[in-house]
Coordinates of C-alpha atoms and ligand atoms in Angstrom, one line a residue:
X1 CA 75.9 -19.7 -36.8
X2 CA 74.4 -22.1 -33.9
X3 CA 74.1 -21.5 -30.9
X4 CA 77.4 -24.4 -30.0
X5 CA 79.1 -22.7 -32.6
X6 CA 78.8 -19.3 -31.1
X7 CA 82.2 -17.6 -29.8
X8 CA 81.0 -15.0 -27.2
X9 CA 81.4 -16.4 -24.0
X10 CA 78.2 -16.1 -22.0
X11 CA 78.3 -13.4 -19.0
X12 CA 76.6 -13.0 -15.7
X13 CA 74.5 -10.2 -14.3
X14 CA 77.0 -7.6 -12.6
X15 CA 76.3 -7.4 -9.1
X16 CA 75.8 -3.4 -9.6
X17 CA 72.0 -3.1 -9.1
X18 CA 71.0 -6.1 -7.4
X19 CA 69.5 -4.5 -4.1
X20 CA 67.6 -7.0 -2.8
X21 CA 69.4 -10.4 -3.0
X22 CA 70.6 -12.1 0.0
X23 CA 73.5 -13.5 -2.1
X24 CA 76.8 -11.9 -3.3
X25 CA 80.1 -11.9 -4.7
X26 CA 82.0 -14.3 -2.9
X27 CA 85.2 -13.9 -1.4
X28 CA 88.3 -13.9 -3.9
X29 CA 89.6 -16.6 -1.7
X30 CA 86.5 -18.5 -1.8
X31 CA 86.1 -18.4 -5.7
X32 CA 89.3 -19.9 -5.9
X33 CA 88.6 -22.3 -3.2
X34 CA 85.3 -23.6 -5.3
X35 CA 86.8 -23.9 -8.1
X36 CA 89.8 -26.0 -6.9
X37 CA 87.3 -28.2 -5.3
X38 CA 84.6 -28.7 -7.9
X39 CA 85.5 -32.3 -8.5
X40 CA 85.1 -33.4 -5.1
X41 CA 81.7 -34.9 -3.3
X42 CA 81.7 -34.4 0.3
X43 CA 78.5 -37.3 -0.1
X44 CA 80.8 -40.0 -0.5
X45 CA 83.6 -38.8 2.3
X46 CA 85.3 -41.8 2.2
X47 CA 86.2 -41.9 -1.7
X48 CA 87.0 -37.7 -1.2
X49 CA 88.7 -37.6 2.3
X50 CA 90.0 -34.3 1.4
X51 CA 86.7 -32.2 1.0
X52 CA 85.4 -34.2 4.2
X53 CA 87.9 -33.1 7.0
X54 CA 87.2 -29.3 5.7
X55 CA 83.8 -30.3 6.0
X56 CA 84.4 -31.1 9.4
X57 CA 86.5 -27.5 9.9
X58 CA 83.7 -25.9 8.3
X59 CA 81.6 -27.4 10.9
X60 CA 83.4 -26.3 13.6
X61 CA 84.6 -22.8 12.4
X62 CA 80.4 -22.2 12.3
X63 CA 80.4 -23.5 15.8
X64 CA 82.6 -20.3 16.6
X65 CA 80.3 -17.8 14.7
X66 CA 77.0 -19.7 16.8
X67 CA 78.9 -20.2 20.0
X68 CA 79.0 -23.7 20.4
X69 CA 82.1 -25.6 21.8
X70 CA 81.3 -28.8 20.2
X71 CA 78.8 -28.7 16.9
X72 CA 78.1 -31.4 14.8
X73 CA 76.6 -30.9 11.2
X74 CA 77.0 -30.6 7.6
X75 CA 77.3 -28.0 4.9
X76 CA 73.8 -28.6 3.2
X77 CA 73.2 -26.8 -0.3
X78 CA 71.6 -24.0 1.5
X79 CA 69.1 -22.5 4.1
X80 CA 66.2 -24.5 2.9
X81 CA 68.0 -28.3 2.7
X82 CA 68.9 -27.4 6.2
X83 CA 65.3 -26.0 7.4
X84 CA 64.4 -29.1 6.1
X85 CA 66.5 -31.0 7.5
X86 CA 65.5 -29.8 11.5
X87 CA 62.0 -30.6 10.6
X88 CA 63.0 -34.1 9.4
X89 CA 64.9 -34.7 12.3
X90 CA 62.2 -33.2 14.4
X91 CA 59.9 -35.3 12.8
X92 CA 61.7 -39.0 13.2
X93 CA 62.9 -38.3 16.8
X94 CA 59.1 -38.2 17.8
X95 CA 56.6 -40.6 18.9
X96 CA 53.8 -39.0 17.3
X97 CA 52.1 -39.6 14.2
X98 CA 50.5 -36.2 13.4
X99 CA 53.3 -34.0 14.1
X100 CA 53.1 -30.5 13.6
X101 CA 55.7 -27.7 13.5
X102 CA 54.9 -24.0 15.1
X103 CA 56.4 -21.1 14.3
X104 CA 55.8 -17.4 13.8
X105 CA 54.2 -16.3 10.3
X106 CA 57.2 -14.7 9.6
X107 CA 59.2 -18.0 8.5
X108 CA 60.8 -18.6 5.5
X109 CA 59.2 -20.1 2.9
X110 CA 61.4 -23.4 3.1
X111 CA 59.3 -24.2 5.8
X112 CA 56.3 -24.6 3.4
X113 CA 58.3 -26.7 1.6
X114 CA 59.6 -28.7 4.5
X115 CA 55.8 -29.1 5.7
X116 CA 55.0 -30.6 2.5
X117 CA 57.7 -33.1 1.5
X118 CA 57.6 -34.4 5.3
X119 CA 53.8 -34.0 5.8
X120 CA 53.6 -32.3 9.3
X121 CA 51.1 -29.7 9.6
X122 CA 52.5 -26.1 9.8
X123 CA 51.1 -23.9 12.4
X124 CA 52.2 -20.1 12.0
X125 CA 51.4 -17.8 15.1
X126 CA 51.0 -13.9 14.1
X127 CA 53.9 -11.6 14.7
X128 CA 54.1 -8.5 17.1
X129 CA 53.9 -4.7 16.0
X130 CA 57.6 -5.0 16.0
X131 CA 57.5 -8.2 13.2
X132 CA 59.4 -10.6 16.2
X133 CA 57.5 -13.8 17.3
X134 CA 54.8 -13.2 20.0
X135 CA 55.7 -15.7 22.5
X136 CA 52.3 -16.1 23.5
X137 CA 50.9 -16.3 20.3
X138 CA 53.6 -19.8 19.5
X139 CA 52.7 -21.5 23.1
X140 CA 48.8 -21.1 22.2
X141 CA 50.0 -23.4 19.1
X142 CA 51.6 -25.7 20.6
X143 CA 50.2 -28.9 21.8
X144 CA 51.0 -32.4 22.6
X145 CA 52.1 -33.8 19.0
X146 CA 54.3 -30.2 18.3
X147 CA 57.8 -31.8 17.6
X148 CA 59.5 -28.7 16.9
X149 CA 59.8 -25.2 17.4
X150 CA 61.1 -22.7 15.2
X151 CA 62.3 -19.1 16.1
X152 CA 64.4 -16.8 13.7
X153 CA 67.3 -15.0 13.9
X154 CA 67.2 -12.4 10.9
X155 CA 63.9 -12.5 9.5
X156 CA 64.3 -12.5 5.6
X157 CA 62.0 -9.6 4.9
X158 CA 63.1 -7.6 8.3
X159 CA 66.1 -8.6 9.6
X160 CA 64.3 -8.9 13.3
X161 CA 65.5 -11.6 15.8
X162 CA 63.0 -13.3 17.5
X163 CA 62.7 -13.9 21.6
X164 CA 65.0 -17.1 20.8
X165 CA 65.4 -17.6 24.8
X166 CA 61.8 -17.4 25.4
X167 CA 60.7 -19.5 22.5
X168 CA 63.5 -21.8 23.9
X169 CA 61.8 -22.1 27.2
X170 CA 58.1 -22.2 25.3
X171 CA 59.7 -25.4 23.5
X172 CA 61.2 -27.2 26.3
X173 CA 57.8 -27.0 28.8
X174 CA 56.4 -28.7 25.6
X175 CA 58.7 -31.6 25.4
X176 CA 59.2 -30.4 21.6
X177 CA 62.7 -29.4 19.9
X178 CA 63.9 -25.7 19.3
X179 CA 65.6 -24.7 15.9
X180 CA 66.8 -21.4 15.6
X181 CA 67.4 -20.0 11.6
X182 CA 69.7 -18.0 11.3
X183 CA 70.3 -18.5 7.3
X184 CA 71.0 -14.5 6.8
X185 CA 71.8 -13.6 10.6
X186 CA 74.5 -16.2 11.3
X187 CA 77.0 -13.6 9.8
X188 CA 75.6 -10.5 11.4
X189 CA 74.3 -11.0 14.8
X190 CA 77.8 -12.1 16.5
X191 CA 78.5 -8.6 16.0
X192 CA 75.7 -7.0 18.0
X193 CA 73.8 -7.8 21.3
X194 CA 70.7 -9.9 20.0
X195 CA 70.5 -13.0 22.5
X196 CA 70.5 -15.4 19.2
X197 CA 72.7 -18.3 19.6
X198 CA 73.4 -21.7 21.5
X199 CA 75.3 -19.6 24.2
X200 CA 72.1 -17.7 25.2
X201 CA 69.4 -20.7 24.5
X202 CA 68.7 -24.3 24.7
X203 CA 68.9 -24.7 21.4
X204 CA 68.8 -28.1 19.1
X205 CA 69.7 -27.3 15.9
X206 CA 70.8 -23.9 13.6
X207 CA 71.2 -22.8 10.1
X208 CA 73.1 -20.6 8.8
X209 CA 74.0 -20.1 5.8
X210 CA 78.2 -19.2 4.2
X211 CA 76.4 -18.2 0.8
X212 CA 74.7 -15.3 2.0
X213 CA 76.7 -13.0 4.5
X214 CA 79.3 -15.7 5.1
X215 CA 80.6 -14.8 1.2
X216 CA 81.2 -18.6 0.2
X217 CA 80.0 -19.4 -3.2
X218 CA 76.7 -21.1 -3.9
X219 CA 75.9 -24.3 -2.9
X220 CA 76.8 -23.5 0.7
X221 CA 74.5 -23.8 3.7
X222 CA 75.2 -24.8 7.3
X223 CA 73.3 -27.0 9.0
X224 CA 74.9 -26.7 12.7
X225 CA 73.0 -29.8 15.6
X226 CA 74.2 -29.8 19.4
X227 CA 74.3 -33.8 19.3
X228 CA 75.2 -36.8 17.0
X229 CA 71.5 -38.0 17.6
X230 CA 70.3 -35.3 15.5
X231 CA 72.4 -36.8 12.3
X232 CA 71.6 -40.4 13.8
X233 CA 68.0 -39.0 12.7
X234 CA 68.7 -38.2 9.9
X235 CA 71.5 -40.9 8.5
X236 CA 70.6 -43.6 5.7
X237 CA 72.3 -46.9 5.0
X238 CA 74.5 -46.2 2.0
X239 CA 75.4 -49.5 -0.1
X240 CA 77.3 -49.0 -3.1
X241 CA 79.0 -45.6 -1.7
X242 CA 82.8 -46.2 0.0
X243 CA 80.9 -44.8 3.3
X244 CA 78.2 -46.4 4.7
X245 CA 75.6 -44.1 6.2
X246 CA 74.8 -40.5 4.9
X247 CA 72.9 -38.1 6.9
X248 CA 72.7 -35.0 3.6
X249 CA 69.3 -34.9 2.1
X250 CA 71.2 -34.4 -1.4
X251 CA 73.5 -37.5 -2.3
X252 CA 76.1 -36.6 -4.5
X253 CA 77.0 -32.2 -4.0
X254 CA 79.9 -30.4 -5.1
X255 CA 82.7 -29.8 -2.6
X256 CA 82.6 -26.2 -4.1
X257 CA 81.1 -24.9 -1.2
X258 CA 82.2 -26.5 1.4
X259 CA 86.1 -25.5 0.1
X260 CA 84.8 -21.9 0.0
X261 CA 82.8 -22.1 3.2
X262 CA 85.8 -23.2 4.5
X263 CA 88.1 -20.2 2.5
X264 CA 85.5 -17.4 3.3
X265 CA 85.5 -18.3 7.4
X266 CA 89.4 -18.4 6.9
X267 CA 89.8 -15.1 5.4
X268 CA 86.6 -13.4 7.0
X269 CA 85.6 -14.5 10.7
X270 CA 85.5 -12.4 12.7
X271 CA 87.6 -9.2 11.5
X272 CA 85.9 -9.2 7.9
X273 CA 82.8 -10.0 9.3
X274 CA 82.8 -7.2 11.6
X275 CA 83.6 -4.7 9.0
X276 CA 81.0 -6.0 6.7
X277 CA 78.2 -5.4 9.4
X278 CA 79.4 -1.8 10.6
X279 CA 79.8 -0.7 6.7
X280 CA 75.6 -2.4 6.1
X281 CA 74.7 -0.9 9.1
X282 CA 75.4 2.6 8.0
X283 CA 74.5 2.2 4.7
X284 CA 71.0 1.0 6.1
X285 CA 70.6 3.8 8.5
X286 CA 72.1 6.1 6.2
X287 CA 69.6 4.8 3.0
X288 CA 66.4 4.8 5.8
X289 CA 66.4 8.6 7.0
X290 CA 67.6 9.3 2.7
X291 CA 64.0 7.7 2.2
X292 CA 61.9 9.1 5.2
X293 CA 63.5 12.4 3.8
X294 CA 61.6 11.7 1.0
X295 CA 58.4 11.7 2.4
X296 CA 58.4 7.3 2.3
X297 CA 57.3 5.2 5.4
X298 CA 60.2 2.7 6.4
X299 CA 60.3 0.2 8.3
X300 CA 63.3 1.4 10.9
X301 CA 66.1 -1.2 10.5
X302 CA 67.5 -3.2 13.5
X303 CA 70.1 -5.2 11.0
X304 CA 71.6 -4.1 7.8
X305 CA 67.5 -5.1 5.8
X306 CA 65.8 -1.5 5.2
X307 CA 61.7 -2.3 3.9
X308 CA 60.1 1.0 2.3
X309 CA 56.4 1.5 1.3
X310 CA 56.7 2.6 -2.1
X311 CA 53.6 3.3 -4.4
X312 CA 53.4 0.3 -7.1
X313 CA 54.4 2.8 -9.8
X314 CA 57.5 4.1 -8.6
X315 CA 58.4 0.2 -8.0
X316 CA 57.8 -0.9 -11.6
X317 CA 60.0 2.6 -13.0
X318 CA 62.6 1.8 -10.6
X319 CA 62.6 -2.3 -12.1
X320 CA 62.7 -0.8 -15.4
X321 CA 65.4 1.0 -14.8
X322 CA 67.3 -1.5 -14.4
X323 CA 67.3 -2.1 -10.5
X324 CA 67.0 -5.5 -9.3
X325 CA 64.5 -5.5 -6.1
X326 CA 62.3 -7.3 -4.4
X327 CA 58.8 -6.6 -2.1
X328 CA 57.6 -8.2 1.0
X329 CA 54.6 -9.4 1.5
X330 CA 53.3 -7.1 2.6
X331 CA 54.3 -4.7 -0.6
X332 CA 57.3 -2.9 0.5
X333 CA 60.6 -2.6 -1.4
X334 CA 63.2 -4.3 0.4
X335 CA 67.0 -3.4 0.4
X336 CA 69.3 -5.7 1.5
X337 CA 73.0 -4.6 2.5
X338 CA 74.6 -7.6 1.0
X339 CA 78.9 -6.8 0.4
X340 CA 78.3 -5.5 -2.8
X341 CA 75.5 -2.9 -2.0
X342 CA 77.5 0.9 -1.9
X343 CA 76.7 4.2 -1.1
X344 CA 77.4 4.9 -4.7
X345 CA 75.1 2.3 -5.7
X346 CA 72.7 3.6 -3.1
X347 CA 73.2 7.3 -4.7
X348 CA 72.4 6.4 -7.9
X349 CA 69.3 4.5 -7.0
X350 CA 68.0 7.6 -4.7
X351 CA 68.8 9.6 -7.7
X352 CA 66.3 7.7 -9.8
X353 CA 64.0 7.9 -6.7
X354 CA 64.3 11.7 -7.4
X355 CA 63.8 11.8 -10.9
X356 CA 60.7 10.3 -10.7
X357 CA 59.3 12.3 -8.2
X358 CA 60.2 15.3 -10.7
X359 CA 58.3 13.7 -13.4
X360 CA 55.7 13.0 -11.2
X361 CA 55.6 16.9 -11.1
X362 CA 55.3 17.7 -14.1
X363 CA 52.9 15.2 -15.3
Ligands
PLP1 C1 67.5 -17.2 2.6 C2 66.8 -17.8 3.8 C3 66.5 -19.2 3.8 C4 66.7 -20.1 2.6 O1 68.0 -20.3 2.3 P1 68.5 -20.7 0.8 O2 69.9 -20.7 1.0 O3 67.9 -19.7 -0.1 O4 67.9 -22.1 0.6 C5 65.9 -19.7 4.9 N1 65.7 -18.9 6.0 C6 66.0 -17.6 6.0 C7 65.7 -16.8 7.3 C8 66.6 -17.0 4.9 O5 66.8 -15.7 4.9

């Protein structure tokens, strides 16, 4: 029998050991919202009006979660369309010709990308003992052709905020733009005290992504700008579309995720929300002092992201056995309290972690 002819329906991973993924089940509400909506493309608003005044809700639901009054934006296909995106807009705004971007070494990795496709020269400034920005480290790197600077709320690896007021200020005395990314934060930090969002900063532009801890489904990013000059910046002549001028970097994207963006904030913000961060928080505080316990070095979490030092061994028995993880860079196994992550999951994975240290004895 071929492969077309086959009758078992191909199946997904289960989201049972998946420990280090920033993505997740999505909301019920926003898996039905995706698929009710899959036929829609929020590129061409004027052909699907529908999809394109959620967009706009969407837009201004995230400008509740970010506390801003009166955001403009788009849902982008994720954190790196709209990392991208603040660089571009960055990027055209200025007079320069050699601009560069500057930001801590601690940046995503769609900043590389952004770097390359845009050609502006990427300066990263080393982090403190703490992984957070050093302040002074960004303003040595700045100079007269930086056009934007970029602070993070949520480090991927971490979870650490950076000084977003101060590298605000940094930015302004430099005549260059401030983005803040907040692609896994946006979700968590309105329910703690970090100083992370456009109340507490001067800040240009956000992302933040509804596919991660916002529980939309996939494709669905946020990119969040404090004024229409940003999408002016950014906004194409569009002939042969119903609409005329398009501001995406993607043309034609499925109204699947803004629908569920727009589901998931619905059914989530804040109440859900909230509960999700206590119950990671826990879990992550819980699952650190389980490790140190254990006799591993972690890095202490501030958000619901715990990094462990575990020997390269244990890593690759731990893969094998079926766990799904990831290392930073700098080696360490990193745990991510995404919705689906238990403490039964967590139980069964420390179990593991014991039973290898007992055949470690006995080897
Ligand atoms: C995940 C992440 C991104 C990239 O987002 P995608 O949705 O994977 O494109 C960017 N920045 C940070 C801080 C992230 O955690």
């Amino acid at each position: 029998m071929t492969a077309l002819g086959s009758a078992a329906r191909p199946e997904p991973q289960s989201f049972e050991r998946v420990l280090s993924s920033m993505c997740t089940e999505p909301h019920p509400a926003a898996r039905e919202a995706a698929t009710h909506f899959l036929a829609t493309n929020p590129g061409d608003p004027d052909t699907y009006p529908a999809v394109a005044a959620l967009e706009r809700e969407v837009v201004s639901m995230l400008g509740d979660v970010v506390d801003h009054q009166d955001p403009t934006g788009y849902v982008a296909t994720g954190g790196t369309e709209a990392n991208i995106q603040a660089v571009r807009a960055a990027r055209n705004l200025a007079a320069t010709d050699d601009p560069n971007v500057v930001g801590p070494e601690s940046l995503h990795f769609s900043f590389q990308k952004a770097a390359d496709v845009l050609d502006v020269d990427l300066r990263l400034a080393p982090v403190d003992e703490d992984y957070r920005a050093d302040v002074d480290a960004i303003a040595d790197r700045i100079d007269d052709d930086t056009v934007l600077v970029v602070g993070i709320a949520g480090t991927t690896e971490y979870g650490r905020v950076d000084p977003i007021p101060a590298l605000s200020d940094v930015a302004r005395d430099a005549d260059a733009r401030f983005h803040v990314d907040a692609a896994w934060g946006g979700f968590a930090l309105p329910f703690t005290d970090e100083q992370w969002n456009f109340a507490h900063a001067d800040i240009d532009t956000m992302t933040i992504d509804p596919h991660k801890l916002g529980q939309a489904a996939i494709p669905a990013g946020g990119f969040i700008a404090t004024d229409e000059r940003t999408l002016d910046a950014l906004a194409v002549d569009t002939p042969y579309l119903e609409s005329t001028g398009q501001a995406t970097l993607t043309g034609t994207r499925s109204g699947a995720g803004v629908a569920s963006a727009h589901a998931a904030l619905s059914a989530q913000w804040p109440d859900g929300y909230r509960e999700n961060y206590e119950t990671g928080m826990n879990l992550a505080t819980w699952f650190a002092e389980e490790m140190r316990v254990r006799g591993y070095d972690v890095v202490s979490p501030h958000h619901p992201i715990v990094a462990v030092d575990i020997p390269t061994g244990d890593f690759e028995a731990l893969t094998e056995a079926g766990w799904r993880l990831a290392r930073t860079s700098a080696g360490e196994l990193r745990v991510v309290m995404m919705p689906h992550v238990t403490r039964d999951s967590l139980a069964g994975f420390l179990a593991d972690v014991d039973d290898l240290a007992s055949s470690g004895e006995e080897r």
